[in-house]
Every structure is written in C-alpha cells, then in structure tokens.
Amino acid sequence: MEELLSMGFSQELASQALAATGGRSSLEATEWILSQPSSSPSSKPSSHSPTFQPSLDRFLLSHHNTPHSKRPHPSATPATASPSVTAPAAPPTASPSATAAPTTAPLSDRMRPATLDAVLGQDHLLGPASLLRSALRPPATAAALPSFILWGPPGSGKTSLARALAAALPQPSHRFVPLSAVTAGVRDLRDAVDAARRARHLGRRTVLFVDEIHRFSKSQQDSFLPAIEDGSIVLVGATTENPSFHLTTPLLSRCRVLALHPLKPHHVESLLRRAVSDPEKGLQVTTGVPISVDQEALEFLSLHCDGDARVALNALEIAATLAVDRRSTQDDNGNMTVTVDHAKEAMQCKHLAYDRAGDEHYNLISALHKSMRGSDPDAAIYWLARMLEGGEQPLYIARRLVRFASEDVGLADPAALGHAVACYQACHFIGMPECDVCLAQCVAYLARAPKSVAVYRALNEARRVVRESGGGNEGVPLHLRNAPTKLMKEMGYGEGYMYPPDHPDCSSQTYLPPSLQGCRFLDWPPIDEKHRWIASS
C-alpha cells in the first residue's frame, strides 16, 4: 500500500488493486492499475497524475505489461521530459527497500551504497570467499543465508550493508522488512513475524532487518526465536553495543555475529569523493550548483571523523552550504570551492568515538590500566587524554586509580594508595577541567611506581580456600575469640591467648584454623628472584 501511494495512486485505487491481485506484490497491483481503461476514473492516479506519471513510467519501464501508451516516447528529449524524471531507472532486480533516498534526505543517507560492491572498508565480510558472498552466489539455496548480527561503531556501514544485501537477494523469492528498535513495539514485531509466516507459505522468505536491536528488551528479543527456528525469517540485526552484554544468549546461539571495523581515512576519503562526483545524489543536490572540494578539505574531514562516514558526509554537506552561501572561493571553472577552512568550521572539533556506557568506555579504561601496569607513563597519559576528551567523568577515572594503587602497586609502594585517594579528593573538590592535571600526575606516579600484586593474589587465594572448604569453614580457634562475659570465659573463650606487647616471644601462637596451619597466602617479601627487586625498591 505504501509503495502504491508513493507512486501517486489514491488510497481507494490502491486498495482495489491489492484486492484484485490478492496483495501478493506491488508490481502486480501496479500492472493491474495500468491495464484498466484510461477513460475510467479509477484507473488514474490521484490529482497529481500529471507529475507522478512520468516517474511511474520510469519505475515500470522494464516490465513488458506496461501499456505502450503509458511509456515515454523514445524520441523525447531532455528538454521535453517531465521535471520529475531526475534520476536513471533503478535496476530491475533491486528491492524496493534499496531505492534511492529522496533529495531532501541528508547527504549521508542519499549516498548509501546500493550494491555490496560499493560498500567500503569491510573486505573481511565481503570478500569472494566470505559468508555473505557464498550465501548469495548461485547455486546457493534460499536457506543458505543465515541470521546474523552486524556489530560495529556508528558510521561503519551496518545499515548500508543490510540494505545492499537486500538489493542483492534474488527476487521475488525474498522480501526485505526494516524495523527500528527505537520506535517498534511488541505489536510491530508480532505483525512482522505473522506477515513473514504468511509469505513463507507463498514461497517467499523474509529478511527482517532490526536496527539498534540492543534496545529491545529480553522478552522482545526472545520473540524472534520461534520464527528463526522454523525459517520464517532471516534476522539481520544491527548494533553499536557489545552483543555479549546486550543480546540474550538464546538469540546469539541462533545468529552469527559479524563485526564491522571503523573506516580507515582512505575509505572515508573515497566516500567523500563519491559524494562530490555524483550529480544525482551527491553534493550538487544540496547546493544546487556545481561545486568542488579541495584535497586538503577532504583529508581533514577523513582524518577527523574517527572512522564515522556519517559524520564526514554530514560535515561535508555543511561545509558546501557555507561555501555557496559566502561565495568566497571559486576554482578555475568558476565553481564554488569547499576549502579546509569551511571543513574546519563545519566539523567544529575532532569527532571522538566514545560512549561512557558502551564498549569504547571499557576498552579505553582497560588500555589505561594495562599501560600503567606495564610502567609506560606515556601510553597511560595518552589513554587518559582520550577518555577526558571523550567526556569521561573524572571521578570514575579517579576511582579506578584508587583500585590500581592497591591491586597493582600494593606493598611495593604503600604511599601510592594515599596519592590515589588524594587525587580522588582533588577531582571531587575542583572538578573538570582543572582536575585534569591531578589525574595526569597520579597516572604518571602509578605508572612509574614499583609494582607488586602480592596482596591481590593473597586475597584471591584466601577467597578460593574459603569457597572450596569441604564441609563448611572451621570455627574461630578458642584462644582467638573475645570473652566479654563470665559464661564465655568459662567456655574457654580467649584462654591461652598471648598478648604480643606483653609477650615478646609469642612465635608459638597460631592464628589460622588447625586445618590451615602452615598455609601461606601473602608472598611478601618476595622469595623468588624475579620479584626480589620490588622488596628493596
């Protein structure tokens, strides 16, 4: 219905066509409409038919059932053609979901690749021997395409890859249904699955694309399981979050996880050049006039978008608008030129891929922790700067430094804990941006400090013993128990305890339960040659 309405037909006429053809496809419904006598009022699109008809002819030009009277005359010149014919015909095999975005869409949406060959930067997923290529290559059957999750950072091409995959699917045996977990609810999921089951009985397999799938609840994610099991749908999910944490285990067991990489600068530059050179969907659609872009501007955008193609394309579009509005720079042909100054103003600042609750948050704090553990202050300060520039809360970093001071420095430099606590208090007192140097000082101190994990290992070993004690843990020995009452003293509590200040030689006194006598949890001072330097440093 939506496709027929977008062609300009009235809702009444579209309903009649779908009823007459059984609602199997928009193509059959369109052919039914065009086969009606031209004099019949119901055979005409709504009042907009003079402007919509040429576009409709172009859409159906490749189909033999289109009446000859409806086709544009082959001798028609561009001067006599309708203004609505602004783009070449879509390939006959393209899925309706892969059609070009309207000219009012942002440049990043208009420039989505229409084919898998046009997708850049993901060669590990789209190589000749890859899973996706093998599933689409004849004589693979319709069941060869598995359900999978596309996991990657923003702007790496997850949605574009899914739509290009839909365009490559054999028609009409497949149908592509897009959903967004941001706006879809339980009813939308149920309707999509029910429609997929009906289509399956007609010999069509449904590829259900769910963008931002991590936003669905566990019950919503589990609602996909029966349809995936019986083959009613091929689920293609897209997410920026780690599937291990945000998707249910049953769903992950039924889907392959395909990781997309951030785009390299040369990939982003290729996309920008494609946008500049495309006269039908590219930059010229935004500006309305021919425009060129300096090489320096292309390099600046590709280097400062942090691998996010959407950021680069949107910044290029803004820069082109600025260049046309100011008309300050022209090339040798008299065209407006986007300079690096326009690009810098459009970008404002370097885009950093960072999410305080996402994967990159944990990746960076892990890099900071490991750099300090490896005694590399330069790397540690770099990762600290990455986190601060990404907007991380300074108190979170300070808390991690307090933990590091005990876990990794420990007894090798007991003063480290005091430095870390002081750093936390300083961050709490003055906040950002002034506390950044406090964090850097503490990070440098901890990175250069001697390291010992003796306390950390001792605690873990003791906890293991407690957890694995057979038959329960032993009671506290009587001589170690407190005896505040007469009854407890009569029961032997505290009997035989030697108070060390009054008994200089109390080496015979034990403090562990009888079964653990002689156990050693803390290796300090280190007795092995490898760590002997720590004890004396």
Coordinates of C-alpha atoms in Angstrom, one line a residue:
M1 CA 0.0 0.0 0.0
E2 CA 2.8 2.4 0.9
E3 CA 4.6 1.8 -2.4
L4 CA 1.4 2.4 -4.4
L5 CA 0.7 5.6 -2.5
S6 CA 4.2 6.8 -3.1
M7 CA 3.7 6.4 -6.8
G8 CA 0.8 8.8 -6.7
F9 CA -2.2 6.5 -6.7
S10 CA -5.2 7.2 -4.5
Q11 CA -5.8 5.0 -1.5
E12 CA -9.1 3.8 -3.0
L13 CA -7.5 2.8 -6.2
A14 CA -4.6 1.1 -4.4
S15 CA -7.0 -0.9 -2.2
Q16 CA -8.9 -2.1 -5.3
A17 CA -5.7 -3.1 -7.0
L18 CA -4.4 -5.1 -4.0
A19 CA -7.8 -6.8 -3.6
A20 CA -7.9 -7.7 -7.2
T21 CA -4.4 -9.2 -7.2
G22 CA -4.5 -10.8 -3.8
G23 CA -2.0 -8.4 -2.3
R24 CA 0.9 -10.6 -3.5
S25 CA 3.2 -7.7 -4.7
S26 CA 3.1 -4.1 -5.5
L27 CA 4.3 -4.9 -9.0
E28 CA 1.2 -7.0 -9.9
A29 CA -1.1 -4.3 -8.3
T30 CA 0.6 -1.6 -10.4
E31 CA 0.2 -3.6 -13.6
W32 CA -3.5 -4.2 -12.8
I33 CA -4.0 -0.4 -12.4
L34 CA -2.2 0.4 -15.7
S35 CA -4.2 -2.3 -17.5
Q36 CA -7.5 -0.5 -16.8
P37 CA -9.1 1.6 -19.5
S38 CA -7.6 5.1 -19.4
S39 CA -11.1 6.7 -19.6
S40 CA -12.1 5.1 -16.2
P41 CA -11.7 7.5 -13.3
S42 CA -10.5 4.7 -11.1
S43 CA -7.6 3.9 -13.4
K44 CA -6.0 7.3 -12.9
P45 CA -3.7 8.3 -10.0
S46 CA -4.9 11.0 -7.7
S47 CA -5.0 14.6 -8.8
H48 CA -1.2 14.6 -9.1
S49 CA -1.1 12.2 -12.0
P50 CA 0.5 14.7 -14.5
T51 CA 3.5 15.0 -12.3
F52 CA 3.7 11.4 -11.0
Q53 CA 3.0 9.5 -14.2
P54 CA 6.5 10.1 -15.8
S55 CA 8.1 8.9 -12.6
L56 CA 5.8 5.8 -12.6
D57 CA 6.7 5.1 -16.3
R58 CA 10.3 5.2 -15.4
F59 CA 9.8 2.8 -12.5
L60 CA 8.0 0.3 -14.7
L61 CA 9.8 0.8 -17.9
S62 CA 11.5 -2.6 -17.8
H63 CA 8.2 -4.5 -17.4
H64 CA 6.5 -5.9 -20.6
N65 CA 3.0 -5.5 -19.3
T66 CA 3.2 -1.7 -19.2
P67 CA 0.8 -0.3 -21.9
H68 CA 2.6 1.3 -24.8
S69 CA 0.5 4.5 -24.4
K70 CA 1.9 4.9 -20.9
R71 CA 5.6 4.8 -21.9
P72 CA 7.6 7.9 -22.8
H73 CA 8.2 8.3 -26.5
P74 CA 11.8 7.2 -27.4
S75 CA 12.3 10.5 -29.3
A76 CA 11.6 12.6 -26.3
T77 CA 14.5 14.9 -25.4
P78 CA 15.6 16.0 -22.0
A79 CA 14.1 19.4 -22.8
T80 CA 10.6 17.9 -23.2
A81 CA 10.9 15.4 -20.4
S82 CA 9.0 16.0 -17.1
P83 CA 11.0 17.7 -14.4
S84 CA 10.2 14.8 -12.0
V85 CA 12.5 12.5 -14.1
T86 CA 15.7 13.3 -12.3
A87 CA 17.4 10.0 -11.9
P88 CA 18.1 7.0 -14.1
A89 CA 15.9 3.9 -13.6
A90 CA 16.6 1.6 -10.8
P91 CA 17.9 -1.8 -11.7
P92 CA 15.0 -4.3 -12.3
T93 CA 16.4 -6.6 -9.6
A94 CA 16.6 -4.0 -6.9
S95 CA 14.4 -4.4 -3.9
P96 CA 12.0 -1.6 -3.2
S97 CA 13.8 -1.1 0.1
A98 CA 17.0 -0.3 -1.8
T99 CA 15.7 2.6 -3.9
A100 CA 17.4 5.9 -3.7
A101 CA 16.7 8.2 -0.8
P102 CA 14.7 11.4 -1.6
T103 CA 16.7 14.5 -2.4
T104 CA 15.5 16.1 0.9
A105 CA 17.4 13.4 2.8
P106 CA 20.8 14.2 4.3
L107 CA 23.9 13.6 2.1
S108 CA 24.9 10.6 4.3
D109 CA 21.5 8.9 3.6
R110 CA 21.5 9.7 -0.1
M111 CA 25.0 8.3 -0.6
R112 CA 24.2 4.9 0.9
P113 CA 25.8 2.2 -1.4
A114 CA 23.2 0.4 -3.5
T115 CA 25.2 -2.7 -4.0
L116 CA 27.6 -4.8 -1.9
D117 CA 30.5 -4.0 -4.3
A118 CA 30.0 -0.3 -3.3
V119 CA 30.4 -1.0 0.4
L120 CA 33.9 0.1 1.5
G121 CA 36.1 -0.8 4.4
Q122 CA 34.6 -4.2 5.2
D123 CA 36.5 -6.6 3.0
H124 CA 36.7 -9.2 5.7
L125 CA 32.9 -9.6 5.5
L126 CA 32.5 -9.1 1.7
G127 CA 35.5 -10.9 0.2
P128 CA 34.9 -13.5 -2.5
A129 CA 35.1 -16.4 0.0
S130 CA 33.1 -14.6 2.8
L131 CA 30.0 -16.0 4.4
L132 CA 27.7 -13.4 2.8
R133 CA 29.1 -13.7 -0.7
S134 CA 28.9 -17.5 -0.5
A135 CA 25.2 -17.4 0.6
L136 CA 24.3 -15.1 -2.3
R137 CA 26.3 -16.9 -5.0
P138 CA 24.4 -19.4 -7.2
P139 CA 23.6 -22.2 -6.9
A140 CA 23.2 -21.5 -3.1
T141 CA 19.6 -22.0 -2.0
A142 CA 17.4 -19.5 -0.3
A143 CA 18.1 -21.2 3.0
A144 CA 21.9 -20.5 2.7
L145 CA 21.6 -17.0 4.2
P146 CA 21.9 -17.4 8.0
S147 CA 20.6 -15.0 10.6
F148 CA 23.4 -12.6 11.8
I149 CA 24.1 -9.6 13.9
L150 CA 26.1 -6.7 12.5
W151 CA 28.2 -5.2 15.3
G152 CA 30.2 -2.1 14.7
P153 CA 30.8 1.6 15.7
P154 CA 28.5 4.3 14.4
G155 CA 29.0 5.2 10.7
S156 CA 30.8 2.0 9.8
G157 CA 28.1 0.9 7.4
K158 CA 25.8 -1.5 9.2
T159 CA 22.5 -0.3 7.8
S160 CA 24.1 0.3 4.4
L161 CA 25.4 -3.2 4.3
A162 CA 22.0 -4.6 5.3
R163 CA 20.2 -2.6 2.6
A164 CA 22.8 -3.5 -0.1
L165 CA 22.3 -7.2 0.9
A166 CA 18.6 -6.8 0.4
A167 CA 19.2 -5.4 -3.1
A168 CA 21.4 -8.5 -3.9
L169 CA 18.8 -11.0 -2.8
P170 CA 17.0 -13.0 -5.6
Q171 CA 13.6 -11.6 -6.4
P172 CA 10.8 -12.3 -5.8
S173 CA 11.7 -15.2 -3.5
H174 CA 12.8 -12.8 -0.8
R175 CA 11.3 -9.8 0.9
F176 CA 13.1 -7.2 3.0
V177 CA 11.3 -5.7 6.0
P178 CA 13.1 -3.0 8.0
L179 CA 12.3 -2.2 11.6
S180 CA 13.9 0.1 14.2
A181 CA 14.1 -0.9 17.8
V182 CA 13.9 2.7 18.7
T183 CA 10.3 3.1 17.5
A184 CA 9.0 -0.5 17.1
G185 CA 7.0 -2.2 19.8
V186 CA 5.7 -5.7 20.6
R187 CA 2.8 -5.3 18.1
D188 CA 5.1 -4.3 15.3
L189 CA 7.2 -7.4 16.0
R190 CA 4.2 -9.7 16.0
D191 CA 2.8 -8.2 12.8
A192 CA 6.2 -8.6 11.1
V193 CA 6.5 -12.2 12.1
D194 CA 2.9 -13.0 11.2
A195 CA 3.4 -11.5 7.7
A196 CA 6.7 -13.4 7.3
R197 CA 4.9 -16.7 8.1
R198 CA 2.2 -15.9 5.5
A199 CA 4.8 -15.0 2.9
R200 CA 6.6 -18.3 3.7
H201 CA 3.5 -20.3 2.7
L202 CA 3.7 -18.4 -0.7
G203 CA 7.3 -19.4 -1.2
R204 CA 8.9 -16.1 -0.1
R205 CA 11.5 -15.8 2.6
T206 CA 11.5 -12.6 4.8
V207 CA 14.7 -10.9 5.7
L208 CA 13.8 -8.9 8.8
F209 CA 16.3 -6.1 9.5
V210 CA 16.2 -4.6 13.0
D211 CA 18.3 -1.5 13.6
E212 CA 19.5 -0.8 17.1
I213 CA 18.5 -4.3 18.2
H214 CA 20.1 -3.9 21.5
R215 CA 17.3 -1.6 22.6
F216 CA 14.8 -4.4 22.6
S217 CA 14.1 -6.0 26.0
K218 CA 14.9 -9.6 26.7
S219 CA 11.3 -10.7 26.1
Q220 CA 11.2 -8.8 22.8
Q221 CA 14.5 -10.4 21.7
D222 CA 13.2 -13.9 22.6
S223 CA 10.1 -13.3 20.5
F224 CA 12.3 -13.8 17.4
L225 CA 13.4 -17.3 18.4
P226 CA 10.4 -19.4 17.1
A227 CA 10.4 -17.5 13.7
I228 CA 14.2 -18.0 13.3
E229 CA 13.9 -21.7 14.3
D230 CA 11.2 -22.5 11.7
G231 CA 12.9 -20.4 9.0
S232 CA 10.1 -17.9 8.7
I233 CA 12.6 -15.0 9.0
V234 CA 16.2 -14.4 8.4
L235 CA 17.1 -11.9 11.2
V236 CA 19.6 -9.3 10.4
G237 CA 20.3 -7.1 13.5
A238 CA 22.5 -4.0 13.8
T239 CA 24.0 -2.8 17.0
T240 CA 26.8 -0.5 18.3
E241 CA 26.9 -2.3 21.6
N242 CA 28.7 -5.5 22.5
P243 CA 26.2 -8.3 21.7
S244 CA 27.7 -10.4 24.6
F245 CA 26.3 -7.9 27.1
H246 CA 23.1 -6.6 25.3
L247 CA 21.7 -9.6 23.5
T248 CA 20.2 -12.7 25.0
T249 CA 22.2 -15.9 24.9
P250 CA 19.4 -17.9 23.1
L251 CA 19.3 -15.2 20.3
L252 CA 23.1 -15.2 20.0
S253 CA 23.1 -19.0 19.7
R254 CA 20.9 -18.7 16.6
C255 CA 22.8 -15.8 14.9
R256 CA 26.3 -15.2 13.7
V257 CA 28.0 -12.1 14.9
L258 CA 29.7 -10.2 12.2
A259 CA 32.0 -7.4 13.4
L260 CA 32.4 -4.3 11.3
H261 CA 35.6 -2.2 11.5
P262 CA 35.8 1.6 11.8
L263 CA 36.5 3.0 8.4
K264 CA 40.1 3.9 7.6
P265 CA 40.8 7.5 6.4
H266 CA 41.3 6.4 2.8
H267 CA 37.9 4.7 2.8
V268 CA 36.2 7.8 4.1
E269 CA 38.0 9.9 1.5
S270 CA 36.8 7.6 -1.2
L271 CA 33.2 8.1 0.1
L272 CA 33.6 11.9 0.1
R273 CA 34.9 11.9 -3.5
R274 CA 32.0 9.7 -4.5
A275 CA 29.6 12.3 -3.0
V276 CA 31.4 15.2 -4.8
S277 CA 31.3 13.4 -8.2
D278 CA 27.7 12.1 -8.1
P279 CA 25.4 14.6 -9.8
E280 CA 22.2 12.8 -8.9
K281 CA 22.5 12.0 -5.2
G282 CA 25.7 13.8 -4.2
L283 CA 26.8 17.2 -3.0
Q284 CA 25.4 19.1 -6.0
V285 CA 21.8 18.1 -5.0
T286 CA 22.4 20.1 -1.7
T287 CA 24.0 23.1 -3.2
G288 CA 22.0 23.3 -6.4
V289 CA 25.1 24.5 -8.3
P290 CA 28.4 22.7 -9.4
I291 CA 30.9 22.6 -6.5
S292 CA 34.4 21.3 -6.0
V293 CA 36.3 20.4 -2.8
D294 CA 39.9 21.0 -2.1
Q295 CA 42.1 18.0 -1.4
E296 CA 43.2 19.5 1.9
A297 CA 39.5 19.7 3.0
L298 CA 38.9 16.0 2.0
E299 CA 41.9 14.9 4.0
F300 CA 40.9 17.0 7.0
L301 CA 37.4 15.5 7.1
S302 CA 38.6 11.9 6.6
L303 CA 41.1 12.2 9.4
H304 CA 38.9 14.0 11.9
C305 CA 35.7 11.9 11.7
D306 CA 37.2 9.0 13.7
G307 CA 36.1 6.4 11.1
D308 CA 32.5 7.6 11.1
A309 CA 31.4 8.0 7.5
R310 CA 28.1 9.7 8.5
V311 CA 30.0 12.4 10.4
A312 CA 32.3 13.1 7.5
L313 CA 29.5 13.3 4.9
N314 CA 27.3 15.5 7.1
A315 CA 30.3 17.8 7.8
L316 CA 31.0 17.9 4.0
E317 CA 27.4 18.9 3.3
I318 CA 27.5 21.7 5.9
A319 CA 30.9 22.9 4.5
A320 CA 29.4 23.0 1.0
T321 CA 26.5 25.1 2.2
L322 CA 28.8 27.5 3.9
A323 CA 30.9 27.8 0.7
V324 CA 27.9 28.5 -1.5
D325 CA 26.4 31.0 1.0
R326 CA 29.6 33.0 1.2
R327 CA 30.7 32.6 -2.4
S328 CA 34.3 33.4 -1.2
T329 CA 36.3 30.8 -3.2
Q330 CA 36.0 29.6 -6.7
D331 CA 38.0 27.2 -8.8
D332 CA 39.4 27.7 -12.3
N333 CA 35.9 26.8 -13.8
G334 CA 34.1 29.4 -11.7
N335 CA 32.6 26.7 -9.4
M336 CA 32.2 27.3 -5.7
T337 CA 35.0 25.5 -3.8
V338 CA 35.0 24.0 -0.3
T339 CA 38.2 24.8 1.5
V340 CA 39.8 23.4 4.6
D341 CA 38.5 26.5 6.5
H342 CA 34.9 25.6 5.6
A343 CA 35.6 22.0 6.6
K344 CA 37.0 23.0 10.0
E345 CA 34.1 25.3 10.7
A346 CA 31.7 22.5 9.8
M347 CA 33.4 20.0 11.9
Q348 CA 33.9 22.4 14.8
C349 CA 36.1 19.9 16.7
K350 CA 37.5 16.4 16.1
H351 CA 34.8 13.7 16.4
L352 CA 35.7 11.1 19.0
A353 CA 34.0 7.8 19.1
Y354 CA 33.3 7.4 22.8
D355 CA 30.3 6.2 24.8
R356 CA 30.5 6.4 28.6
A357 CA 28.2 3.4 28.9
G358 CA 29.4 1.5 25.8
D359 CA 32.2 -0.7 24.6
E360 CA 34.7 2.0 23.9
H361 CA 34.4 3.1 27.6
Y362 CA 35.7 -0.2 28.8
N363 CA 38.2 -0.5 26.0
L364 CA 39.9 2.8 27.0
I365 CA 39.9 2.2 30.7
S366 CA 41.4 -1.2 30.1
A367 CA 44.1 0.4 27.9
L368 CA 44.9 2.9 30.7
H369 CA 45.1 0.2 33.3
K370 CA 47.3 -2.1 31.3
S371 CA 49.6 0.8 30.3
M372 CA 50.2 1.8 34.0
R373 CA 50.7 -1.9 34.9
G374 CA 53.3 -2.1 32.1
S375 CA 55.1 1.0 33.6
D376 CA 54.6 3.1 30.4
P377 CA 53.6 6.6 31.6
D378 CA 53.5 8.0 28.0
A379 CA 50.9 5.5 26.9
A380 CA 49.0 5.9 30.2
I381 CA 48.7 9.6 29.8
Y382 CA 47.6 9.2 26.2
W383 CA 44.7 6.9 27.1
L384 CA 43.8 9.3 29.9
A385 CA 43.6 12.1 27.4
R386 CA 41.5 10.0 25.1
M387 CA 39.0 9.4 27.9
L388 CA 38.9 13.0 29.1
E389 CA 38.4 14.4 25.6
G390 CA 35.6 11.9 25.1
G391 CA 33.8 13.3 28.1
E392 CA 34.5 10.7 30.7
Q393 CA 33.7 11.6 34.3
P394 CA 36.9 12.4 36.2
L395 CA 35.7 10.7 39.4
Y396 CA 35.2 7.4 37.6
I397 CA 38.9 7.5 36.4
A398 CA 40.0 8.5 39.9
R399 CA 38.1 5.5 41.5
R400 CA 39.9 3.2 39.0
L401 CA 43.3 4.7 40.1
V402 CA 42.5 4.0 43.8
R403 CA 41.8 0.4 42.9
F404 CA 45.0 0.2 40.8
A405 CA 47.1 1.6 43.7
S406 CA 46.2 -1.4 45.8
E407 CA 45.9 -4.1 43.2
D408 CA 49.0 -3.4 41.1
V409 CA 51.3 -1.3 43.2
G410 CA 50.3 -2.6 46.6
L411 CA 53.1 -3.2 49.1
A412 CA 55.8 -2.2 46.7
D413 CA 54.9 1.4 47.3
P414 CA 52.3 1.8 50.1
A415 CA 52.2 5.6 49.5
A416 CA 50.6 5.1 46.1
L417 CA 47.2 4.5 47.8
G418 CA 47.5 7.8 49.6
H419 CA 48.3 9.6 46.3
A420 CA 45.3 8.0 44.5
V421 CA 42.9 8.9 47.3
A422 CA 44.3 12.5 47.3
C423 CA 43.7 12.6 43.5
Y424 CA 40.1 11.5 44.0
Q425 CA 39.6 14.2 46.6
A426 CA 41.1 16.8 44.4
C427 CA 38.9 15.8 41.5
H428 CA 35.9 16.0 43.8
F429 CA 36.9 19.4 45.1
I430 CA 37.6 21.3 41.9
G431 CA 36.2 19.2 39.0
M432 CA 36.9 19.5 35.3
P433 CA 38.7 21.0 33.6
E434 CA 41.1 22.0 36.4
C435 CA 41.4 18.4 37.8
D436 CA 42.8 17.0 34.6
V437 CA 46.4 17.7 35.7
C438 CA 45.7 16.0 39.0
L439 CA 44.7 12.9 37.2
A440 CA 47.7 13.0 34.9
Q441 CA 50.0 13.4 37.9
C442 CA 48.5 10.4 39.6
V443 CA 48.6 8.3 36.4
A444 CA 52.3 9.2 35.9
Y445 CA 53.1 8.3 39.5
L446 CA 51.3 5.0 39.4
A447 CA 52.9 4.1 36.0
R448 CA 56.4 4.8 37.3
A449 CA 55.9 3.2 40.7
P450 CA 57.3 -0.3 41.5
K451 CA 54.6 -3.0 41.1
S452 CA 53.5 -5.8 43.3
V453 CA 50.4 -8.0 43.1
A454 CA 51.2 -9.9 46.3
V455 CA 48.2 -8.5 48.2
Y456 CA 45.9 -9.1 45.3
R457 CA 47.0 -12.7 44.8
A458 CA 46.9 -13.4 48.6
L459 CA 43.3 -12.2 48.8
N460 CA 42.2 -14.3 45.8
E461 CA 43.9 -17.4 47.2
A462 CA 42.3 -16.9 50.6
R463 CA 38.9 -16.4 49.0
R464 CA 39.4 -19.6 47.0
V465 CA 40.1 -21.6 50.1
V466 CA 37.0 -20.2 51.8
R467 CA 34.8 -21.1 48.9
E468 CA 36.2 -24.6 48.4
S469 CA 36.3 -25.6 52.1
G470 CA 34.7 -29.1 52.3
G471 CA 32.0 -29.5 55.0
G472 CA 31.9 -25.8 55.8
N473 CA 34.6 -23.5 57.2
E474 CA 36.1 -24.2 60.6
G475 CA 35.2 -22.1 63.6
V476 CA 37.5 -19.5 65.1
P477 CA 40.0 -21.1 67.5
L478 CA 39.0 -20.5 71.1
H479 CA 42.1 -18.6 72.0
L480 CA 41.3 -16.0 69.3
R481 CA 37.7 -15.5 70.5
N482 CA 36.7 -12.5 72.5
A483 CA 35.3 -13.2 76.0
P484 CA 33.3 -10.2 77.3
T485 CA 31.1 -12.3 79.7
K486 CA 31.8 -14.7 82.5
L487 CA 30.0 -17.5 80.7
M488 CA 32.2 -17.2 77.7
K489 CA 35.3 -17.2 79.8
E490 CA 34.1 -20.4 81.4
M491 CA 33.6 -21.9 78.0
G492 CA 37.2 -21.3 77.2
Y493 CA 36.9 -18.2 75.0
G494 CA 40.2 -16.4 74.9
E495 CA 42.0 -19.0 77.1
G496 CA 45.7 -19.2 76.3
Y497 CA 45.9 -16.1 74.2
M498 CA 49.2 -14.3 74.4
Y499 CA 49.1 -10.5 74.1
P500 CA 52.1 -9.7 71.9
P501 CA 53.1 -6.4 73.7
D502 CA 53.4 -8.4 76.9
H503 CA 54.9 -11.5 75.4
P504 CA 57.8 -10.5 73.1
D505 CA 58.3 -14.1 72.1
C506 CA 54.9 -15.4 71.1
S507 CA 56.0 -17.1 67.9
S508 CA 54.4 -20.4 69.0
Q509 CA 50.9 -18.8 68.9
T510 CA 48.9 -19.7 65.8
Y511 CA 46.2 -17.7 64.2
L512 CA 44.8 -19.9 61.4
P513 CA 42.3 -22.8 61.9
P514 CA 44.0 -26.1 62.6
S515 CA 43.4 -27.5 59.1
L516 CA 45.2 -24.5 57.6
Q517 CA 48.2 -24.4 59.8
G518 CA 51.3 -23.6 57.7
C519 CA 49.3 -22.1 54.8
R520 CA 50.9 -19.0 53.2
F521 CA 48.8 -16.6 51.3
L522 CA 50.9 -13.5 51.2
D523 CA 54.3 -13.8 49.4
W524 CA 56.0 -10.8 51.0
P525 CA 58.8 -10.0 50.9
P526 CA 59.1 -11.9 47.6
I527 CA 61.2 -15.0 47.9
D528 CA 61.7 -15.6 44.2
E529 CA 64.5 -13.9 42.3
K530 CA 62.1 -12.4 39.7
H531 CA 60.4 -10.1 42.3
R532 CA 63.3 -9.6 44.8
W533 CA 64.0 -6.1 43.4
I534 CA 60.5 -5.0 44.4
A535 CA 61.1 -5.6 48.1
S536 CA 64.2 -3.4 48.1
S537 CA 62.9 -0.7 45.8

